[in-house]
Amino acid sequence: MKPISETGFIVWFRRESMASISIREVAARAGVSRATVSRVLNGNTEALVAEPTRSRVRQVAIELGYHPSAVARGLAGKPMNTVGVVMAYDLPSVTSDPFLGPVLDGILEANKRHHQKTVLFTEDNWQSAFANLPIYCDGHCDGLLLIAPRTDSEIIPALLRGSRPFLLLGDSREVPGLSCVDIDNGNIAREVVEHLIAQGHRRIAIFCGNADFTSSAQRLQGYRDALEASGLPYDESLVFPGEYWEWSGYENAEKLLRLPAEQRPTALFCSNGRIALGALRALTDRGVLVPQELSLACLGDNMEIASTQPPLTAAHVSLRQVGERAVETLLGQIHAGLPSGSRTLLPAELVLRESVAPPPSR
Amino acid sequence: MKPISETGFIVWFRRESMASISIREVAARAGVSRATVSRVLNGNTEALVAEPTRSRVRQVAIELGYHPSAVARGLAGKPMNTVGVVMAYDLPSVTSDPFLGPVLDGILEANKRHHQKTVLFTEDNWQSAFANLPIYCDGHCDGLLLIAPRTDSEIIPALLRGSRPFLLLGDSREVPGLSCVDIDNGNIAREVVEHLIAQGHRRIAIFCGNADFTSSAQRLQGYRDALEASGLPYDESLVFPGEYWEWSGYENAEKLLRLPAEQRPTALFCSNGRIALGALRALTDRGVLVPQELSLACLGDNMEIASTQPPLTAAHVSLRQVGERAVETLLGQIHAGLPSGSRTLLPAELVLRESVAPPPSR
DNA sequence: TTGTAGGCGTTATCAA
DNA sequence: TTGATAACGCCTACAA
């Protein structure tokens, strides 16, 4: 009774009572060893098996409805064909977030194309994400996509110390050996500001995003680069710290309007669309005409921005594409053994709408 | 050299070159067997281990940064703490879909709360979803959430034949042994139509959703129930087949307006928000006044619906809650061994806005 | 060309 | 209270 599990009886028993049948049953029914079944059904080893055996095994596998267990396979060191996505957010909705939503769409799309499953790890904050790091690395997935951690998160050095492939999405800090896929914050911001300068503006304000996001500093730098390239002075009174939220744009616009007339800028660059939306609302509330009195442009685009009054000039970035490229880069690291440490910075396209005009003549 | 993996050398080797260290190393370092380590660290068996041993093992585990492999655990028959979500869609965006988006938010939220990972299986259509069914059942997750399959999908009988816990989300067909979580389509539709009747309407049209969705028939039935309860005739010329899309609402509104004046309804019930949006647009385009000439109400609510001109009266359903309840029901089946076959139908709340008025007096 | 045997990391069942 | 030992399902040397 030792090899009972090889008998027909047990095959029948398994089929009826358990979920799935294993390589054992296929081997027994086909009259070959488990190794042979494995060779036939997996990877590129079919060639090692003689044709009659091969087709018999195939036949039996289909008859029995056999399908290998990814878990067992994973344990044996094969890839799980699964991409993990770690995101920490304190938002009520992931899907309707203008950043997370499109990025997730891109990730899902690319994973579908590459026959990868997607495991989502959602956390309230980066502390708990860090605490749960071991869970993300418990074998469930072959690699990790980290979405936009703050600059101070310990999670990155921890992951860097480990050996699991991962990359940063929506953050492009420069750290040796760290892969990331992001939009090209600096250059995109520069282009937007250059457009304002080309329209004749000399005093241009910037509303910044969260100070602890890498992107904020990069966008500010782009703003500085544009000014410098045109020989315009960098005036700190025109730099408004803030956060990537509508309320921040609103508040900063109110502050901006309190500046004495001669110090007031003629154009405003908002670090993202939500800030721009808030700023526009404040300006409208105060009766400031856009673009007649103040031109407004921002980085980042979404449907709402195009349907404001006036529609906003903005750098259109494809966050969806960021998600797709992130997946492809990670898969390269996992399966093709590409080295980590690559930086992919996607460009934007400036969309001219009606919120920018030449400065008013004094 | 046989038990080499138990030596300190190998421990060091593993730590540096491999991803994670296993229960072996902990056992070796703590001077106990693997079984004991397992007892201490997992489940509710710590009590079986003597205190000094227990704390020593704990200590070593922390020192070594040990964390169990979910994959190995899964192979050994323990739950993966992972919920699978299968969705087939031909949409460009999952996250911005007014149904999928909120449902996904609810699922993620509930999974986070219950410390479950979420694995997403996305397919283009239900044929390929069916074809990949074995992959969803390859051990990766403990149970499956199926989102809104069409009435004809073979995937449900296949899953019903298997033993893996699963349930239907956003579909509430009545099949013995089949669990589902959905909104209460029939009753919600009935309530909306009853509201129209209460306003004095006698001729009420309905714009239906996709014929192969369970919900369409249920909503139509609710419409019929409301008419019947008030003794109003069911007039097939007021029933417009269609799909859950804006274009369908637009087209059907055009058809409706072609009816001879005496046959024309005074109120319109749209089976979902998108249909209502399309219908309203067509009516506005043709200069038909809502609600003066035609009252309009729909099932399903989203932000767009509240900001139309006029804002639409609608049954507000919490799709997010559907997602949450689905997760909780599934987890009940998986972990608490609750029986399958439960039907959870969530109610809606009628939100009165300005698109409904009493019928015009002839 | 095929089979045997050992291992992947964990848990469960015995026995000590 | 603890430790061997045998699963779990698959993969892969190595041997035949």
PDB file of N, CA and C (backbone and C1' of nucleotides) in Angstrom, chain A residues 22-23 38 42 66 68-69 72-73 78, chain D residues 6-15:
ATOM      1  N   SER A  22      -2.604  16.475  -9.582  1.00  0.00           N
ATOM      2  CA  SER A  22      -1.206  16.853  -9.662  1.00  0.00           C
ATOM      3  C   SER A  22      -0.474  16.073 -10.744  1.00  0.00           C
ATOM      4  N   ILE A  23       0.767  16.409 -10.864  1.00  0.00           N
ATOM      5  CA  ILE A  23       1.631  15.801 -11.859  1.00  0.00           C
ATOM      6  C   ILE A  23       1.694  14.286 -11.662  1.00  0.00           C
ATOM      7  N   SER A  38       6.909  16.481 -16.279  1.00  0.00           N
ATOM      8  CA  SER A  38       7.427  17.828 -16.084  1.00  0.00           C
ATOM      9  C   SER A  38       8.157  18.297 -17.334  1.00  0.00           C
ATOM     10  N   ASN A  42       6.565  21.607 -19.254  1.00  0.00           N
ATOM     11  CA  ASN A  42       7.120  22.901 -18.843  1.00  0.00           C
ATOM     12  C   ASN A  42       8.289  23.355 -19.685  1.00  0.00           C
ATOM     13  N   TYR A  66      -5.267  18.564 -16.138  1.00  0.00           N
ATOM     14  CA  TYR A  66      -4.135  18.924 -15.279  1.00  0.00           C
ATOM     15  C   TYR A  66      -3.634  20.334 -15.554  1.00  0.00           C
ATOM     16  N   PRO A  68      -0.429  22.827 -13.785  1.00  0.00           N
ATOM     17  CA  PRO A  68       0.574  22.880 -12.717  1.00  0.00           C
ATOM     18  C   PRO A  68       0.246  23.933 -11.661  1.00  0.00           C
ATOM     19  N   SER A  69       0.677  23.676 -10.470  1.00  0.00           N
ATOM     20  CA  SER A  69       0.475  24.629  -9.379  1.00  0.00           C
ATOM     21  C   SER A  69       1.573  25.674  -9.387  1.00  0.00           C
ATOM     22  N   ALA A  72       3.723  25.503  -6.176  1.00  0.00           N
ATOM     23  CA  ALA A  72       4.769  24.482  -6.142  1.00  0.00           C
ATOM     24  C   ALA A  72       5.910  24.877  -7.073  1.00  0.00           C
ATOM     25  N   ARG A  73       5.532  25.395  -8.203  1.00  0.00           N
ATOM     26  CA  ARG A  73       6.512  25.835  -9.164  1.00  0.00           C
ATOM     27  C   ARG A  73       7.385  26.943  -8.591  1.00  0.00           C
ATOM     28  N   LYS A  78      10.975  28.553  -9.835  1.00  0.00           N
ATOM     29  CA  LYS A  78      10.546  29.142 -11.093  1.00  0.00           C
ATOM     30  C   LYS A  78       9.767  30.438 -10.828  1.00  0.00           C
TER      31      LYS A  78
ATOM     32  P    DA D   6      10.430   9.362   6.470  1.00  0.00           P
ATOM     33  O5'  DA D   6       8.985   9.732   5.896  1.00  0.00           O
ATOM     34  C5'  DA D   6       7.841   9.467   6.698  1.00  0.00           C
ATOM     35  C4'  DA D   6       6.735  10.423   6.325  1.00  0.00           C
ATOM     36  C3'  DA D   6       6.520  10.574   4.820  1.00  0.00           C
ATOM     37  O3'  DA D   6       5.121  10.626   4.594  1.00  0.00           O
ATOM     38  C1'  DA D   6       6.875  12.681   5.761  1.00  0.00           C
ATOM     39  P    DA D   7       4.541  10.318   3.208  1.00  0.00           P
ATOM     40  O5'  DA D   7       5.163  11.503   2.332  1.00  0.00           O
ATOM     41  C5'  DA D   7       4.365  12.205   1.425  1.00  0.00           C
ATOM     42  C4'  DA D   7       3.400  13.138   2.124  1.00  0.00           C
ATOM     43  C3'  DA D   7       2.899  14.190   1.170  1.00  0.00           C
ATOM     44  O3'  DA D   7       1.501  14.188   1.123  1.00  0.00           O
ATOM     45  C1'  DA D   7       4.024  15.210   3.047  1.00  0.00           C
ATOM     46  P    DC D   8       0.784  14.303  -0.240  1.00  0.00           P
ATOM     47  O5'  DC D   8       0.755  15.847  -0.598  1.00  0.00           O
ATOM     48  C5'  DC D   8       0.249  16.829   0.287  1.00  0.00           C
ATOM     49  C4'  DC D   8       0.695  18.185  -0.190  1.00  0.00           C
ATOM     50  C3'  DC D   8       1.055  18.221  -1.672  1.00  0.00           C
ATOM     51  O3'  DC D   8      -0.066  18.683  -2.402  1.00  0.00           O
ATOM     52  C1'  DC D   8       2.642  19.437  -0.321  1.00  0.00           C
ATOM     53  P    DG D   9      -0.533  17.928  -3.704  1.00  0.00           P
ATOM     54  O5'  DG D   9       0.411  18.567  -4.814  1.00  0.00           O
ATOM     55  C5'  DG D   9       0.310  19.959  -5.103  1.00  0.00           C
ATOM     56  C4'  DG D   9       1.450  20.344  -6.011  1.00  0.00           C
ATOM     57  C3'  DG D   9       1.604  19.465  -7.241  1.00  0.00           C
ATOM     58  O3'  DG D   9       1.662  20.302  -8.365  1.00  0.00           O
ATOM     59  C1'  DG D   9       3.661  19.649  -6.095  1.00  0.00           C
ATOM     60  P    DC D  10       2.018  19.806  -9.773  1.00  0.00           P
ATOM     61  O5'  DC D  10       3.539  20.244  -9.873  1.00  0.00           O
ATOM     62  C5'  DC D  10       3.851  21.625  -9.834  1.00  0.00           C
ATOM     63  C4'  DC D  10       5.346  21.809  -9.738  1.00  0.00           C
ATOM     64  C3'  DC D  10       6.113  21.314 -10.949  1.00  0.00           C
ATOM     65  O3'  DC D  10       6.649  22.448 -11.620  1.00  0.00           O
ATOM     66  C1'  DC D  10       7.163  20.680  -8.903  1.00  0.00           C
ATOM     67  P    DC D  11       7.405  22.265 -12.992  1.00  0.00           P
ATOM     68  O5'  DC D  11       8.926  22.173 -12.528  1.00  0.00           O
ATOM     69  C5'  DC D  11       9.479  23.259 -11.813  1.00  0.00           C
ATOM     70  C4'  DC D  11      10.915  22.944 -11.476  1.00  0.00           C
ATOM     71  C3'  DC D  11      11.762  22.517 -12.679  1.00  0.00           C
ATOM     72  O3'  DC D  11      12.967  23.264 -12.640  1.00  0.00           O
ATOM     73  C1'  DC D  11      11.930  20.907 -10.946  1.00  0.00           C
ATOM     74  P    DT D  12      13.903  23.221 -13.952  1.00  0.00           P
ATOM     75  O5'  DT D  12      15.233  22.534 -13.427  1.00  0.00           O
ATOM     76  C5'  DT D  12      15.505  22.468 -12.038  1.00  0.00           C
ATOM     77  C4'  DT D  12      16.660  21.513 -11.822  1.00  0.00           C
ATOM     78  C3'  DT D  12      17.449  21.107 -13.049  1.00  0.00           C
ATOM     79  O3'  DT D  12      18.760  20.795 -12.632  1.00  0.00           O
ATOM     80  C1'  DT D  12      16.493  19.216 -12.131  1.00  0.00           C
ATOM     81  P    DA D  13      20.006  21.416 -13.409  1.00  0.00           P
ATOM     82  O5'  DA D  13      20.924  20.395 -14.108  1.00  0.00           O
ATOM     83  C5'  DA D  13      21.362  19.203 -13.797  1.00  0.00           C
ATOM     84  C4'  DA D  13      21.912  18.923 -12.431  1.00  0.00           C
ATOM     85  C3'  DA D  13      22.951  17.824 -12.518  1.00  0.00           C
ATOM     86  O3'  DA D  13      23.926  17.892 -11.495  1.00  0.00           O
ATOM     87  C1'  DA D  13      20.887  16.989 -11.644  1.00  0.00           C
ATOM     88  P    DC D  14      25.265  17.129 -11.675  1.00  0.00           P
ATOM     89  O5'  DC D  14      24.807  15.606 -11.626  1.00  0.00           O
ATOM     90  C5'  DC D  14      24.280  15.094 -10.407  1.00  0.00           C
ATOM     91  C4'  DC D  14      23.799  13.680 -10.640  1.00  0.00           C
ATOM     92  C3'  DC D  14      24.745  12.820 -11.489  1.00  0.00           C
ATOM     93  O3'  DC D  14      25.039  11.643 -10.758  1.00  0.00           O
ATOM     94  C1'  DC D  14      22.509  12.632 -12.260  1.00  0.00           C
ATOM     95  P    DA D  15      26.015  10.541 -11.393  1.00  0.00           P
ATOM     96  O5'  DA D  15      24.979   9.354 -11.635  1.00  0.00           O
ATOM     97  C5'  DA D  15      23.889   9.209 -10.720  1.00  0.00           C
ATOM     98  C4'  DA D  15      22.988   8.074 -11.194  1.00  0.00           C
ATOM     99  C3'  DA D  15      23.729   6.941 -11.901  1.00  0.00           C
ATOM    100  O3'  DA D  15      23.134   5.712 -11.514  1.00  0.00           O
ATOM    101  C1'  DA D  15      22.146   7.903 -13.378  1.00  0.00           C
TER     102       DA D  15
END
